[in-house]
mmCIF file of C-alpha atoms in Angstrom:
data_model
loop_
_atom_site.group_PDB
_atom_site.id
_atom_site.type_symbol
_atom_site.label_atom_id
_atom_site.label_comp_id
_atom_site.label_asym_id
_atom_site.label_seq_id
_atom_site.Cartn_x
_atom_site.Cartn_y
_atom_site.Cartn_z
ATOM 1 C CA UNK A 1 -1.056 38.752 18.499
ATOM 2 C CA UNK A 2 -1.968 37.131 15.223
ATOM 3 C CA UNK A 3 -3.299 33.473 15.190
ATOM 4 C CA UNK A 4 0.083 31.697 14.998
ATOM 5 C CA UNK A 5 1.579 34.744 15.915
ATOM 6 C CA UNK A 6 4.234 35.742 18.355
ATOM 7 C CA UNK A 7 6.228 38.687 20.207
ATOM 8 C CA UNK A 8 10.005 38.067 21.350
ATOM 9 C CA UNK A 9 11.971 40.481 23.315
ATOM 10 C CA UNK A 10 15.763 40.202 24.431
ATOM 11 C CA UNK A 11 17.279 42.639 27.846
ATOM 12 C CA UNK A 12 20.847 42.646 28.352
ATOM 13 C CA UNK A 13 21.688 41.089 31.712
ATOM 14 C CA UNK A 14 24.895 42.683 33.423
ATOM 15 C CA UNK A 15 27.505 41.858 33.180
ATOM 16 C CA UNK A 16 26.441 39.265 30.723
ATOM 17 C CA UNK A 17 23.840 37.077 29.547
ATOM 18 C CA UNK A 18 20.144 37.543 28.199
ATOM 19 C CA UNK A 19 16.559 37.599 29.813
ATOM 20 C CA UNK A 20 14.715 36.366 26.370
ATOM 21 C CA UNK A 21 10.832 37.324 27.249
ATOM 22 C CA UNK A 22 8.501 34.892 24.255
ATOM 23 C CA UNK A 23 4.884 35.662 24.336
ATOM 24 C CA UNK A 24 2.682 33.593 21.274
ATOM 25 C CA UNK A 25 -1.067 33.336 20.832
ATOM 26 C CA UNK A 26 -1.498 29.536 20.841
ATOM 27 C CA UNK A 27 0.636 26.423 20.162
ATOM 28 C CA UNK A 28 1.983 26.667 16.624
ATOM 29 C CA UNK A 29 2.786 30.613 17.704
ATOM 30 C CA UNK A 30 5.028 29.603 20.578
ATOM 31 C CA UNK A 31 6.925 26.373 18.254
ATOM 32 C CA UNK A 32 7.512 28.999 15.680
ATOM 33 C CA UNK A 33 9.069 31.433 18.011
ATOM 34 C CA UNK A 34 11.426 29.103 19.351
ATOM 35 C CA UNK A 35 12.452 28.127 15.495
ATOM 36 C CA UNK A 36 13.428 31.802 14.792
ATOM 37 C CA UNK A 37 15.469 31.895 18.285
ATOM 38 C CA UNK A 38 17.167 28.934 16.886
ATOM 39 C CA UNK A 39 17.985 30.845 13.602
ATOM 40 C CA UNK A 40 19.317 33.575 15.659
ATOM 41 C CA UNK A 41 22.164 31.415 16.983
ATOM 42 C CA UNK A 42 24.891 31.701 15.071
ATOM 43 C CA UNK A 43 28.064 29.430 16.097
ATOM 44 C CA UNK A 44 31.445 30.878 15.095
ATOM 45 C CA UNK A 45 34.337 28.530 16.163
ATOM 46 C CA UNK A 46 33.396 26.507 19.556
ATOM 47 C CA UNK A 47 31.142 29.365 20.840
ATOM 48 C CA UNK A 48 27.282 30.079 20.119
ATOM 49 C CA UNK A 49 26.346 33.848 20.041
ATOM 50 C CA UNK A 50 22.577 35.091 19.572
ATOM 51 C CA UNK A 51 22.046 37.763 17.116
ATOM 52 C CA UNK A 52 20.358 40.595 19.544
ATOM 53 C CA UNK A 53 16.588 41.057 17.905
ATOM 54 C CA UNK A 54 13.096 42.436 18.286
ATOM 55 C CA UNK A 55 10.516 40.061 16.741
ATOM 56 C CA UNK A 56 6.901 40.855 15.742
ATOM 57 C CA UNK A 57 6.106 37.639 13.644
ATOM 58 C CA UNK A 58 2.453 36.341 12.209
ATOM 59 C CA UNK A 59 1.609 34.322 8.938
ATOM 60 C CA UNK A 60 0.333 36.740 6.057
ATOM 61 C CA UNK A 61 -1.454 33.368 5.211
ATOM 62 C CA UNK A 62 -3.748 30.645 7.513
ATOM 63 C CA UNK A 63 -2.601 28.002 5.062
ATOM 64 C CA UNK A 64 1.118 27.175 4.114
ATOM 65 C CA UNK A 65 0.374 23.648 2.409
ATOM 66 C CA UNK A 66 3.462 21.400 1.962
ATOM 67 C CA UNK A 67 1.916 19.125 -1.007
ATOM 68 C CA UNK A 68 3.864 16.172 -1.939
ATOM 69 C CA UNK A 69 2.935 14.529 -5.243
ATOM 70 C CA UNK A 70 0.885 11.456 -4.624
ATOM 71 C CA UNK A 71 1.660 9.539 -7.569
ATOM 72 C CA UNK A 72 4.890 8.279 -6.123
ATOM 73 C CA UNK A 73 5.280 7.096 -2.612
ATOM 74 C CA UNK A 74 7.678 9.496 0.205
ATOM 75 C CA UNK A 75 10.724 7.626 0.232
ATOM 76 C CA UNK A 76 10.784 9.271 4.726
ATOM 77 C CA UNK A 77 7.035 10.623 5.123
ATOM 78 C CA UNK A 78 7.360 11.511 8.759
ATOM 79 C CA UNK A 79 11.059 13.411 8.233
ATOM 80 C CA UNK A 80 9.193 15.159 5.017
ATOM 81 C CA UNK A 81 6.345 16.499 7.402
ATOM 82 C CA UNK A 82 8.757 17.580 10.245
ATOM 83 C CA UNK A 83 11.186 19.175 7.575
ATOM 84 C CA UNK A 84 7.476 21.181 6.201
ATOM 85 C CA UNK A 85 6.846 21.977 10.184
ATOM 86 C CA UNK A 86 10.235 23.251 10.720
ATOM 87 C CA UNK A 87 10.084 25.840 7.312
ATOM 88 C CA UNK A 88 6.634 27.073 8.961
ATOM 89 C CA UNK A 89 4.055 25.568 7.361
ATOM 90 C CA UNK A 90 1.103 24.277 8.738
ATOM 91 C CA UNK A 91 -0.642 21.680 6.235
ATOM 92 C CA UNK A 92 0.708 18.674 4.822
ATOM 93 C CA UNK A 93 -0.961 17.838 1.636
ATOM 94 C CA UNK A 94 -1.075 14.462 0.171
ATOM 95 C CA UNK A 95 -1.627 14.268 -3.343
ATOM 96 C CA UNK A 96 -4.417 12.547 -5.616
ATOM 97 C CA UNK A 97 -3.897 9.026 -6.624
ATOM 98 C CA UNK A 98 -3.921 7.609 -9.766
ATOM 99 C CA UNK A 99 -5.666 5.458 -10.713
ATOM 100 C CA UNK A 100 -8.108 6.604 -8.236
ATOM 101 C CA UNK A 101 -9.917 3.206 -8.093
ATOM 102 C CA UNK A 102 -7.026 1.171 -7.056
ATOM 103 C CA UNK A 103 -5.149 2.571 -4.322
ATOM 104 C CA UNK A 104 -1.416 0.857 -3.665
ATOM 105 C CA UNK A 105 -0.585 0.196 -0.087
ATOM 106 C CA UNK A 106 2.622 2.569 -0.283
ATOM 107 C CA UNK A 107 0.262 5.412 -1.190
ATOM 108 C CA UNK A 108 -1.962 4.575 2.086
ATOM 109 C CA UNK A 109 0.913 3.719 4.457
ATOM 110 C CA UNK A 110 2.538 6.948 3.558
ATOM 111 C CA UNK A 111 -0.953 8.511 4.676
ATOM 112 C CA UNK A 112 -0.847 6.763 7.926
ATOM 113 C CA UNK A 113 2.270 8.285 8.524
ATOM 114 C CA UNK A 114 1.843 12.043 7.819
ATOM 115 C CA UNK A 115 -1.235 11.270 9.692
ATOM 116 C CA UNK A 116 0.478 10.343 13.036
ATOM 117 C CA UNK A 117 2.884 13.058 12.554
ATOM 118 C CA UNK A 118 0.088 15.658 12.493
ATOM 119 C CA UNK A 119 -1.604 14.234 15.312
ATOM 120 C CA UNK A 120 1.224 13.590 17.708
ATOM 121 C CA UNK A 121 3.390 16.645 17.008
ATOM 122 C CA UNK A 122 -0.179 19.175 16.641
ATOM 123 C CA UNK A 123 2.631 21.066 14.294
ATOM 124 C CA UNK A 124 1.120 20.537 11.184
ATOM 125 C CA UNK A 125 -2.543 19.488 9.832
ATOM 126 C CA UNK A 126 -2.953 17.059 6.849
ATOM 127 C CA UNK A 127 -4.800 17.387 3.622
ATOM 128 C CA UNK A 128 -6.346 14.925 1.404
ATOM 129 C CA UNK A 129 -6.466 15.719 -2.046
ATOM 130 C CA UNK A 130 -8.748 13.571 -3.833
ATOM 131 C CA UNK A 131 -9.604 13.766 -7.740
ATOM 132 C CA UNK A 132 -11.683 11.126 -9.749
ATOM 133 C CA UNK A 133 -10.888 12.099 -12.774
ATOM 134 C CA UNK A 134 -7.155 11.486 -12.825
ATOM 135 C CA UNK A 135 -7.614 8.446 -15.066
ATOM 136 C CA UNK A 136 -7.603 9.637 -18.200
ATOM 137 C CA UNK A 137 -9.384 6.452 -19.659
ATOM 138 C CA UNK A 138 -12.922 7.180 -20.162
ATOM 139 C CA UNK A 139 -14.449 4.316 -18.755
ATOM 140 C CA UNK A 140 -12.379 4.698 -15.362
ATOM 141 C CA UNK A 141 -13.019 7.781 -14.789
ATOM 142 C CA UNK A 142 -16.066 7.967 -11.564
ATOM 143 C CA UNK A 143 -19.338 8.044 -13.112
ATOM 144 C CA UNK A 144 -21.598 10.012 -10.952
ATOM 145 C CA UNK A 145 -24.865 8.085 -11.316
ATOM 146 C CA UNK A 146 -23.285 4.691 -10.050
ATOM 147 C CA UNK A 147 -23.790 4.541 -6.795
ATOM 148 C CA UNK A 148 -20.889 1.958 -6.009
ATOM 149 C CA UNK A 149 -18.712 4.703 -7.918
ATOM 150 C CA UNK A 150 -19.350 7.209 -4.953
ATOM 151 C CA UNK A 151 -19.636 5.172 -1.933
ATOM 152 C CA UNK A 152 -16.295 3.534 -3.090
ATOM 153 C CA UNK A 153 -14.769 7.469 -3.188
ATOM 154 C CA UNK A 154 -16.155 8.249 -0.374
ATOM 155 C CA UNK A 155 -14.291 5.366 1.325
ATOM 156 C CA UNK A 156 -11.358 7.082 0.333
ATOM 157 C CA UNK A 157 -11.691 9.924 1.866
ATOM 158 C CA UNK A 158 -12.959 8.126 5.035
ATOM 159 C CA UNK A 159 -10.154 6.291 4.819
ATOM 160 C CA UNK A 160 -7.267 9.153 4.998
ATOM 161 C CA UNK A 161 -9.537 10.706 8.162
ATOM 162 C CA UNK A 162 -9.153 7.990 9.758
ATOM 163 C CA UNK A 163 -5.575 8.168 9.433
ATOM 164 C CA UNK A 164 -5.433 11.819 10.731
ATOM 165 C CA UNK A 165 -6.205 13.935 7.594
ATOM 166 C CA UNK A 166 -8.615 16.789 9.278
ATOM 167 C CA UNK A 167 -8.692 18.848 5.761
ATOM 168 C CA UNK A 168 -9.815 17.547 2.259
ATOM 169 C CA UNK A 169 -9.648 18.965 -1.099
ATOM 170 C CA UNK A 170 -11.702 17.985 -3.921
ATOM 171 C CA UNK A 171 -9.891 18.232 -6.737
ATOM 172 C CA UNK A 172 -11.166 17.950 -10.370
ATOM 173 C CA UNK A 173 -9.478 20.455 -12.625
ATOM 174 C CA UNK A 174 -6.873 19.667 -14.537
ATOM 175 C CA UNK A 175 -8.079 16.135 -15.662
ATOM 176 C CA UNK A 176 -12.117 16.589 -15.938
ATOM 177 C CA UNK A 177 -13.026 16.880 -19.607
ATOM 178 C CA UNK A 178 -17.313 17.438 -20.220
ATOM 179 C CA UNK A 179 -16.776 14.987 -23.151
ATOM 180 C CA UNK A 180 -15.848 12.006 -21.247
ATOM 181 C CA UNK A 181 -18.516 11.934 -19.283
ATOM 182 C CA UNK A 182 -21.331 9.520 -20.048
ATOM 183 C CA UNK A 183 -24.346 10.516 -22.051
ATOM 184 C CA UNK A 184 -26.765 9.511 -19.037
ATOM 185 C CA UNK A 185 -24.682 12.175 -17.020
ATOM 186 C CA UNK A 186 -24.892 14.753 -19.490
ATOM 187 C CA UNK A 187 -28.411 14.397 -20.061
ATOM 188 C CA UNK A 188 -29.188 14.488 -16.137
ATOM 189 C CA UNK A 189 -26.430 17.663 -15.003
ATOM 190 C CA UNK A 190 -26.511 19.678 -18.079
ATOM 191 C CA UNK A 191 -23.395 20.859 -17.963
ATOM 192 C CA UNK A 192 -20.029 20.428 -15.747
ATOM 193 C CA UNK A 193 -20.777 23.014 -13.221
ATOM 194 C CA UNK A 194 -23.536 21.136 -12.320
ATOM 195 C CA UNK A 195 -22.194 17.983 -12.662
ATOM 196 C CA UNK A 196 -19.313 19.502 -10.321
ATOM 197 C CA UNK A 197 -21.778 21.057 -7.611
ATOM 198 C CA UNK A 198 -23.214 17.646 -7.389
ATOM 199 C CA UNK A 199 -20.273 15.343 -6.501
ATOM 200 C CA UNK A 200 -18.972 17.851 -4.050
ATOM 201 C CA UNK A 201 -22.687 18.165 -2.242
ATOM 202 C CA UNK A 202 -22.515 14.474 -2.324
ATOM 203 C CA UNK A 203 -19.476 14.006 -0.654
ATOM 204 C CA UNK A 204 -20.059 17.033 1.593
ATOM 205 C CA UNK A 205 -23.339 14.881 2.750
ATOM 206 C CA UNK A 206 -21.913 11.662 3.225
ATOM 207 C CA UNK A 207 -19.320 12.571 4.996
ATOM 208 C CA UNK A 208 -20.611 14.653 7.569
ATOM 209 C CA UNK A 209 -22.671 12.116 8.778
ATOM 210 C CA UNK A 210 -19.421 10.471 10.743
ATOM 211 C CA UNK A 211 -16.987 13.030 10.114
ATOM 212 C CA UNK A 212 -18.758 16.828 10.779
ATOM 213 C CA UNK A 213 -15.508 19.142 11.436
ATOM 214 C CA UNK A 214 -13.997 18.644 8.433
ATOM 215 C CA UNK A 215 -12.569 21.444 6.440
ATOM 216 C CA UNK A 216 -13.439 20.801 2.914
ATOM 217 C CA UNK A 217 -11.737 22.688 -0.083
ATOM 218 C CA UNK A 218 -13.158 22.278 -3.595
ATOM 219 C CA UNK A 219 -10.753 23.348 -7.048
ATOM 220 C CA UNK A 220 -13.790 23.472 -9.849
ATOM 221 C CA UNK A 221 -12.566 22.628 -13.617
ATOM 222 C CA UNK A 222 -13.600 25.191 -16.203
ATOM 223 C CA UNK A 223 -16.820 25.104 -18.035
ATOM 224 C CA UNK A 224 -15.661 22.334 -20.265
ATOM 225 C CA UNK A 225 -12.514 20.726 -18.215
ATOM 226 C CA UNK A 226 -9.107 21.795 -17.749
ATOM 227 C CA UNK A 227 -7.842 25.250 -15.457
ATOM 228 C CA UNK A 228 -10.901 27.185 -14.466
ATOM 229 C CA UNK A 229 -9.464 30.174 -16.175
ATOM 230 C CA UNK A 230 -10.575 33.763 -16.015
ATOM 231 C CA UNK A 231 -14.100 34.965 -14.595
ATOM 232 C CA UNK A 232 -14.624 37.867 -16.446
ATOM 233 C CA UNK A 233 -18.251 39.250 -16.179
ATOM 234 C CA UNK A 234 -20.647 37.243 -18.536
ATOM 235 C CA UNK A 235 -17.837 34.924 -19.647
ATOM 236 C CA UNK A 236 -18.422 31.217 -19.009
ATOM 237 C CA UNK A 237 -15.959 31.031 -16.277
ATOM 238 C CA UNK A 238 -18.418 33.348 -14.088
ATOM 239 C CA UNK A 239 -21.206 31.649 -15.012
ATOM 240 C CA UNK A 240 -19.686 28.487 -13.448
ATOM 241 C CA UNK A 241 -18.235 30.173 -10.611
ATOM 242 C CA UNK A 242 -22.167 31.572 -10.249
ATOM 243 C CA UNK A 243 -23.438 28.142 -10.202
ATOM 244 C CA UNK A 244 -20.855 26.486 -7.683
ATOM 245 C CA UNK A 245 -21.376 29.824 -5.519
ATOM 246 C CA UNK A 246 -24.858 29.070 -5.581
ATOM 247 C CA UNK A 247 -24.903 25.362 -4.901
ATOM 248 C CA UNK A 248 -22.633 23.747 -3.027
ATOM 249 C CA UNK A 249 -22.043 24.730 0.984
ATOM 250 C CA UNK A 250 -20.752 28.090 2.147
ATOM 251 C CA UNK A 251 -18.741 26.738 4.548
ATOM 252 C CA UNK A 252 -16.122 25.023 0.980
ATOM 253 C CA UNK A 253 -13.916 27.016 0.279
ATOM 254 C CA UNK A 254 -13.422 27.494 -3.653
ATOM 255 C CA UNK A 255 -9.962 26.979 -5.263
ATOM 256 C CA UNK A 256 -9.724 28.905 -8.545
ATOM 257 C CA UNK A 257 -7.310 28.059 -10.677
ATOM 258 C CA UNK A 258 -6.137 29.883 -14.292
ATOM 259 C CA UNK A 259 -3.778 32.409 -14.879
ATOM 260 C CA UNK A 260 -4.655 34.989 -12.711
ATOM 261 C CA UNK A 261 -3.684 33.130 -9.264
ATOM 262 C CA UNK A 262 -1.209 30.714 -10.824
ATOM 263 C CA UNK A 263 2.664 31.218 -11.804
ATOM 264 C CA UNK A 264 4.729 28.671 -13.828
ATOM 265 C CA UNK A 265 7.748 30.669 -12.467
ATOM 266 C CA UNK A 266 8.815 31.988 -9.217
ATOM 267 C CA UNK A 267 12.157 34.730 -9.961
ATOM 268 C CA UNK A 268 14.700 35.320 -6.912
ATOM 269 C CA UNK A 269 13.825 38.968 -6.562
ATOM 270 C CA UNK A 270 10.030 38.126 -5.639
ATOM 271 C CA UNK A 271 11.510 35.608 -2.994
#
């Protein structure tokens, strides 16, 4: 059986009733069984009758990320999570915050409580997202040769740890234009990839010293800001793929984004 995997079998007891045999490879494998026993019941009227099934069940993916957006706070956290655990997925993610340099105390209690969740129920794991670029005022945005700059991101993600993330993202696409950053930056990383490469082996580094089993995640901005787009061979998209690939930890797992692993529409015949 799968990771999060499980087996169910139903025998016909004379003259009624069922022996239900549930077999699951860890934890998450057996709470997931029992949710699709509970979507076998069907109730018609004041009686409850199980829909007779053999079950073979697995995830075709280890991550199933529930990602609420973290410029607005959960207006029930914890019941968002369980809802998330109870449709089978196993991360909670908890958005970026904007401006990155000022936190509110909504955002951070809201962390505290997905936190709990995922460490009292073991259903779920949470994920910190985490972009500094999100301000879109130049002078706000982190400057990666000021040291206060990183330690203060740093005690960010230190901060969502502590409250039970196990899983962190570093996220700068989207908002990370090469223009905004400052010419001391651009004259010591060359470029964005290796401006990139060096906040995320910066942040790798600091926080392992406390915090070792971590599971980081980095989504890399395209050569000049914006989607990664399209890594066709000898296009500039490769090239930066080539340097992150190169530089930063094997054990970060990249994020691409562009067009090629991103949909702006889901139809009802590919659900």
């Amino acid at each position: 059986i799968p990771p999060e995997g499980s087996r169910i079998r139903m025998t016909r007891k004379e003259p009624g009733g069922w022996d239900i045999d549930l077999e699951a490879r860890d934890d998450r494998g057996a709470f997931y069984a029992l949710l699709t026993l509970r979507q076998l019941l069907v109730k018609e009227g004041d009686r409850l009758f199980l829909v007779e099934a053999e079950i073979d069940d697995h995830p075709s993916f280890a991550i199933r990320d529930f990602n609420r957006d973290g410029f607005n706070a959960m207006p029930d956290a914890p019941a968002l999570a369980e809802w998330a655990a109870i449709c089978k997925a196993n991360v909670v993610g908890i958005s970026h915050f904007w401006p990155w340099r000022k936190v509110p105390d909504d955002y951070w209690k809201d962390v505290r409580e997905v936190g709990a969740f995922a460490r009292e129920s073991g259903a779920v794991d949470m994920m910190f997202y985490c972009n500094p670029y999100t301000d879109h005022h130049k002078e706000r945005q982190i400057n990666l040769l000021d040291q206060a700059d990183l330690d203060l991101f740093c005690a960010h993600i230190r901060t969502a740890l502590s409250a039970g993330a196990t899983k962190v993202m570093v996220c700068v696409d989207d908002y990370t234009v090469w223009d905004r950053f400052t010419p001391e930056e651009r004259k010591t990383f060359k470029d964005l990839p290796h401006a990139q490469a060096f906040l995320m082996n910066h942040l790798y580094r600091e926080i392992r010293k406390d915090s070792p089993s971590v599971e980081w995640y980095f989504c890399p901005a395209g050569p000049q800001g914006g989607y990664a787009g399209v890594p066709t061979k000898g296009s500039e998209q490769a090239k930066t793929l080539a340097v992150l690939d190169a530089e930063i930890p094997e054990d970060v797992a990249i994020v691409w984004t562009g067009p090629v692993v991103r949909s702006r529409k889901i139809t009802a015949a590919e659900i």
